[in-house]
């Protein structure tokens, strides 16, 4: 098979998905349509609509765009079938009903930002960093009836540095995901519409207990100071820069965007104890002090720790 024999429908919404769509277009793969989320209200009064990053890219390249509210809508299914796609590629999109993912002759594969079967779910990059992983990656797999459980086609690994935050890992995986998608399409072409794959149940034997990646909510982001300094540091960078880990100081929300590990023992200080020493801001974990480098008090701008110290001459003894 040659790439000209393909008719690809791409499904995705955020910036993370644009990298793969752009790579497909640049390398001359025929993307006949894009499916993305409906425009969403934005602004103070929710009075204007914002198109998804994928829609913006698609329209700039004259690719037809579908934006269904419901994936089982008969009108949408009719429109989708009319493109006569033989392959669908999904990156950072919603769960698909079988009537959609089973439609193309060569199947539907997803690019997932983790090394499946680990970190199935909506926030795999966040949870990999929060859990202190030193390696993550991307997986391409054929979609089936359950979330992120389909047969794996290929995986590519990506290192996570001890101070890397979600944004850094996100950027690396966006590029890696695009490479993995192209390699997967090549495998499908080389197999005349088929690609070798392996069951995730076989993979699980090698990966140990499975770690989930559920959606991040506001309460998820509250810092628990009753942890080691390393766990606190990982938690902060696993939510930075968005949505941001938070704590409470003087009954106000304090977001913390960047921390640094220290070798300073807390010597029995209560976790959450706040101190300033030599113009540096520290909070006690269960074993070591964590240095806070960037933060934002509710109603204020984001700032470095020195500016925060200079603007708050009297600081409380604890954060909660």
Coordinates of C-alpha atoms in Angstrom, one line a residue:
X1 CA 0.0 0.0 0.0
X2 CA 1.0 3.6 -0.6
X3 CA 0.0 6.6 1.5
X4 CA -2.2 7.8 -1.4
X5 CA -4.5 4.8 -0.7
X6 CA -5.4 6.2 2.7
X7 CA -8.3 8.4 3.7
X8 CA -7.6 9.6 7.2
X9 CA -10.0 11.2 9.7
X10 CA -8.2 12.9 12.6
X11 CA -9.9 13.4 16.0
X12 CA -8.5 15.7 18.7
X13 CA -9.0 18.9 20.5
X14 CA -6.1 20.5 22.4
X15 CA -2.7 21.8 21.4
X16 CA -1.2 18.4 22.3
X17 CA -3.1 16.9 19.3
X18 CA -2.0 19.6 16.8
X19 CA 1.6 18.2 16.7
X20 CA 0.4 14.9 15.3
X21 CA -2.1 16.5 12.9
X22 CA 0.6 18.9 11.6
X23 CA 3.1 16.0 11.1
X24 CA 0.5 14.1 9.1
X25 CA -0.1 17.1 6.9
X26 CA 3.6 17.9 6.5
X27 CA 4.4 14.4 5.4
X28 CA 1.6 14.3 2.8
X29 CA -0.8 11.9 4.5
X30 CA -4.3 12.5 3.2
X31 CA -6.4 13.9 6.1
X32 CA -9.9 14.2 4.6
X33 CA -11.6 15.6 7.7
X34 CA -11.1 16.5 11.4
X35 CA -13.4 15.9 14.3
X36 CA -13.0 18.1 17.3
X37 CA -15.0 19.6 20.2
X38 CA -17.6 22.3 19.7
X39 CA -16.4 25.9 20.2
X40 CA -16.6 26.8 23.8
X41 CA -17.7 30.0 25.5
X42 CA -14.9 32.1 26.9
X43 CA -14.4 35.6 28.4
X44 CA -15.6 37.2 31.6
X45 CA -19.2 37.0 30.5
X46 CA -18.9 33.8 28.4
X47 CA -20.0 35.9 25.5
X48 CA -17.7 34.8 22.7
X49 CA -16.7 31.4 21.3
X50 CA -13.2 29.9 21.2
X51 CA -12.4 27.3 18.6
X52 CA -10.2 24.3 19.6
X53 CA -6.5 24.3 18.7
X54 CA -7.2 21.5 16.3
X55 CA -10.0 23.3 14.5
X56 CA -7.8 26.4 14.1
X57 CA -5.1 24.3 12.5
X58 CA -7.5 22.4 10.3
X59 CA -9.2 25.5 8.9
X60 CA -5.8 27.1 8.2
X61 CA -5.1 24.1 6.0
X62 CA -8.5 23.9 4.4
X63 CA -9.4 20.6 6.1
X64 CA -13.2 20.0 6.6
X65 CA -14.2 20.1 10.3
X66 CA -16.9 18.3 12.2
X67 CA -17.9 19.3 15.7
X68 CA -20.6 16.9 17.1
X69 CA -22.2 17.5 20.5
X70 CA -23.0 13.8 20.6
X71 CA -20.9 11.1 18.9
X72 CA -24.0 8.9 18.3
X73 CA -26.0 11.7 16.6
X74 CA -27.4 10.2 13.3
X75 CA -26.6 13.3 11.3
X76 CA -23.0 13.3 12.5
X77 CA -22.6 9.6 11.8
X78 CA -23.9 10.2 8.3
X79 CA -21.5 13.0 7.7
X80 CA -18.6 10.9 9.1
X81 CA -19.4 7.9 6.8
X82 CA -19.6 10.2 3.8
X83 CA -15.9 10.9 3.9
X84 CA -15.3 7.1 3.3
X85 CA -12.2 7.1 5.6
X86 CA -10.3 3.9 5.9
X87 CA -8.3 4.9 9.0
X88 CA -9.1 7.1 12.0
X89 CA -6.4 8.6 14.3
X90 CA -7.3 9.9 17.7
X91 CA -5.2 12.2 20.0
X92 CA -6.6 13.7 23.2
X93 CA -10.2 13.3 22.4
X94 CA -13.3 12.0 24.1
X95 CA -14.4 8.3 24.4
X96 CA -15.7 7.0 21.1
X97 CA -18.8 4.7 20.7
X98 CA -18.2 1.5 18.8
X99 CA -20.3 2.8 15.8
X100 CA -17.5 5.4 15.3
X101 CA -14.3 3.5 16.1
X102 CA -15.4 0.5 14.1
X103 CA -16.3 2.4 11.0
X104 CA -13.0 2.5 9.1
X105 CA -11.7 -0.6 7.3
X106 CA -8.2 -0.3 8.9
X107 CA -9.5 0.6 12.3
X108 CA -9.0 3.5 14.7
X109 CA -5.9 4.0 16.7
X110 CA -5.2 6.4 19.6
X111 CA -2.0 8.1 20.6
X112 CA -1.9 8.0 24.5
X113 CA 0.6 10.0 26.5
X114 CA 1.8 7.2 28.7
X115 CA 3.3 3.7 28.5
X116 CA 0.1 1.7 28.7
X117 CA -1.2 -0.2 30.5
X118 CA 0.1 2.2 33.1
X119 CA -1.7 5.5 33.4
X120 CA -5.0 4.9 31.7
X121 CA -7.2 7.9 32.0
X122 CA -7.6 11.6 31.3
X123 CA -4.4 13.0 32.9
X124 CA -1.5 10.6 32.3
X125 CA 1.2 13.2 32.1
X126 CA 0.2 14.8 35.4
X127 CA 0.1 11.6 37.3
X128 CA 3.4 10.3 35.9
X129 CA 5.1 13.4 37.3
X130 CA 3.2 13.4 40.5
X131 CA 4.2 9.8 41.2
X132 CA 7.8 10.6 40.6
X133 CA 8.3 8.5 37.5
X134 CA 11.7 8.9 35.8
X135 CA 10.4 7.6 32.5
X136 CA 7.1 7.9 30.6
X137 CA 6.3 7.8 26.9
X138 CA 3.6 7.5 24.3
X139 CA 1.6 4.5 23.2
X140 CA -0.4 3.9 20.0
X141 CA -3.2 1.3 20.3
X142 CA -6.3 0.2 18.5
X143 CA -9.4 1.5 20.3
X144 CA -11.8 -1.0 21.6
X145 CA -14.9 -0.9 23.9
X146 CA -13.1 0.1 27.1
X147 CA -11.0 3.2 27.9
X148 CA -7.3 2.9 26.9
X149 CA -7.4 -0.9 26.9
X150 CA -6.9 -1.8 23.2
X151 CA -4.1 -3.8 21.6
X152 CA -0.8 -1.9 21.6
X153 CA 0.9 -1.2 18.3
X154 CA 4.0 0.6 19.5
X155 CA 5.6 2.6 22.3
X156 CA 8.2 5.2 22.6
X157 CA 9.9 6.2 25.9
X158 CA 10.7 9.7 27.2
X159 CA 12.8 10.6 30.3
X160 CA 11.5 12.8 33.1
X161 CA 14.1 14.9 34.9
X162 CA 13.9 15.4 38.7
X163 CA 12.8 19.1 38.2
X164 CA 10.8 18.7 35.0
X165 CA 7.2 20.0 35.3
X166 CA 4.2 18.9 33.3
X167 CA 4.7 21.6 30.7
X168 CA 8.2 20.3 29.9
X169 CA 7.0 16.7 29.6
X170 CA 3.9 17.7 27.7
X171 CA 6.0 19.5 25.0
X172 CA 8.3 16.5 24.7
X173 CA 5.5 14.0 24.4
X174 CA 3.6 16.1 21.9
X175 CA 6.6 15.7 19.5
X176 CA 7.1 12.1 20.4
X177 CA 3.4 11.3 19.9
X178 CA 3.6 12.8 16.4
X179 CA 6.5 10.5 15.6
X180 CA 4.7 7.5 17.0
X181 CA 1.6 8.2 15.0
X182 CA 3.6 8.4 11.7
X183 CA 5.4 5.2 12.5
X184 CA 2.1 3.5 13.3
X185 CA 0.6 4.6 9.9
X186 CA 3.7 3.2 8.2
X187 CA 3.2 -0.1 10.0
X188 CA -0.4 -0.2 8.8
X189 CA 0.7 0.6 5.2
X190 CA 3.4 -2.1 5.3
X191 CA 0.8 -4.6 6.5
X192 CA -1.6 -3.7 3.7
X193 CA -4.1 -2.2 6.2
X194 CA -3.1 -4.2 9.2
X195 CA -0.4 -3.7 11.9
X196 CA 0.9 -6.2 14.4
X197 CA -0.3 -5.5 18.0
X198 CA -0.1 -7.0 21.5
X199 CA -2.7 -7.4 24.2
X200 CA -2.3 -5.1 27.2
X201 CA -2.9 -8.1 29.4
X202 CA 0.4 -9.5 28.2
X203 CA 2.1 -6.1 28.8
X204 CA 0.8 -5.9 32.4
X205 CA 2.9 -8.9 33.4
X206 CA 6.0 -6.7 32.8
X207 CA 4.8 -3.4 34.3
X208 CA 3.6 -4.4 37.7
X209 CA 0.6 -3.0 39.6
X210 CA -1.3 -0.6 37.4
X211 CA -1.4 3.2 38.3
X212 CA -4.5 5.1 37.1
X213 CA -4.6 8.7 35.6
X214 CA -8.0 10.1 36.6
X215 CA -9.1 13.6 35.6
X216 CA -7.6 16.4 37.7
X217 CA -10.0 18.4 39.8
X218 CA -9.5 21.4 42.1
X219 CA -9.4 19.3 45.3
X220 CA -6.9 17.0 43.6
X221 CA -4.5 19.9 43.6
X222 CA -4.4 20.7 47.3
X223 CA -1.0 19.9 48.8
X224 CA -0.7 17.4 51.6
X225 CA 2.2 18.5 53.7
X226 CA 2.2 15.1 55.5
X227 CA 4.5 13.7 52.9
X228 CA 8.2 13.5 52.2
X229 CA 9.9 16.5 50.6
X230 CA 10.3 14.5 47.4
X231 CA 6.6 13.7 47.2
X232 CA 5.7 17.4 47.7
X233 CA 8.2 18.5 45.1
X234 CA 6.8 15.9 42.6
X235 CA 3.2 17.0 43.4
X236 CA 4.0 20.6 42.7
X237 CA 5.7 20.0 39.4
X238 CA 3.1 17.5 38.4
X239 CA 0.5 20.3 38.4
X240 CA 2.7 23.2 37.1
X241 CA 2.0 25.5 35.5
X242 CA -1.6 24.6 35.1
X243 CA -3.8 24.1 37.1
X244 CA -1.3 24.6 39.9
X245 CA -0.9 23.0 43.3
X246 CA -2.3 25.0 46.2
X247 CA -2.4 25.3 49.9
X248 CA -4.0 27.8 52.4
X249 CA -2.2 30.6 54.1
X250 CA -4.1 33.0 56.4
X251 CA -7.4 31.7 55.0
X252 CA -6.3 32.5 51.5
X253 CA -5.4 30.2 48.6
X254 CA -1.7 30.1 47.8
X255 CA -0.7 28.5 44.6
X256 CA 2.8 27.0 44.4
X257 CA 4.3 26.6 40.9
X258 CA 8.0 25.7 41.5
X259 CA 9.9 24.2 44.4
X260 CA 13.4 22.8 44.9
X261 CA 14.6 19.9 47.1
X262 CA 17.1 20.6 49.9
X263 CA 19.3 18.5 52.1
X264 CA 18.1 20.3 55.2
X265 CA 16.5 18.0 57.8
X266 CA 13.3 19.3 59.4
X267 CA 14.4 17.8 62.8
X268 CA 10.9 17.1 63.9
X269 CA 9.3 20.4 62.7
X270 CA 5.6 20.1 62.0
X271 CA 4.9 19.5 58.3
X272 CA 3.7 22.7 56.8
X273 CA 5.9 24.9 59.0
X274 CA 6.9 28.0 57.0
X275 CA 10.2 29.8 57.5
X276 CA 12.3 32.5 55.9
X277 CA 16.1 32.1 56.0
X278 CA 18.6 34.3 54.2
X279 CA 15.8 35.6 51.9
X280 CA 14.8 32.0 51.0
X281 CA 11.3 30.6 51.6
X282 CA 11.1 27.0 53.0
X283 CA 8.2 24.7 54.0
X284 CA 8.7 21.6 56.1
X285 CA 7.9 18.2 54.7
X286 CA 8.0 15.1 56.8
X287 CA 11.7 14.7 56.5
X288 CA 13.3 17.7 54.7
X289 CA 12.6 21.3 54.0
X290 CA 11.3 22.2 50.5
X291 CA 12.3 25.5 49.1
X292 CA 9.5 27.4 47.4
X293 CA 10.7 29.3 44.3
X294 CA 7.5 30.6 42.5
X295 CA 4.1 31.2 44.0
X296 CA 0.9 33.2 43.8
X297 CA -1.4 34.4 46.5
X298 CA -5.1 34.8 45.7
X299 CA -5.7 38.2 44.1
X300 CA -2.1 38.8 43.4
X301 CA 0.2 38.2 40.5
X302 CA 2.5 35.2 40.1
X303 CA 5.9 36.0 41.6
X304 CA 9.2 34.6 42.8
X305 CA 9.8 33.8 46.4
X306 CA 11.9 36.9 47.1
X307 CA 9.2 39.3 45.9
X308 CA 6.7 37.4 48.0
X309 CA 8.9 37.7 51.1
X310 CA 9.5 41.4 50.5
X311 CA 5.8 42.0 50.1
X312 CA 4.8 40.0 53.2
X313 CA 7.1 41.0 56.1
X314 CA 5.0 39.1 58.6
X315 CA 4.4 35.6 57.5
X316 CA 2.3 33.0 59.3
X317 CA 4.0 30.0 60.9
X318 CA 2.1 27.4 59.0
X319 CA 0.5 26.6 55.7
X320 CA -2.4 24.2 55.6

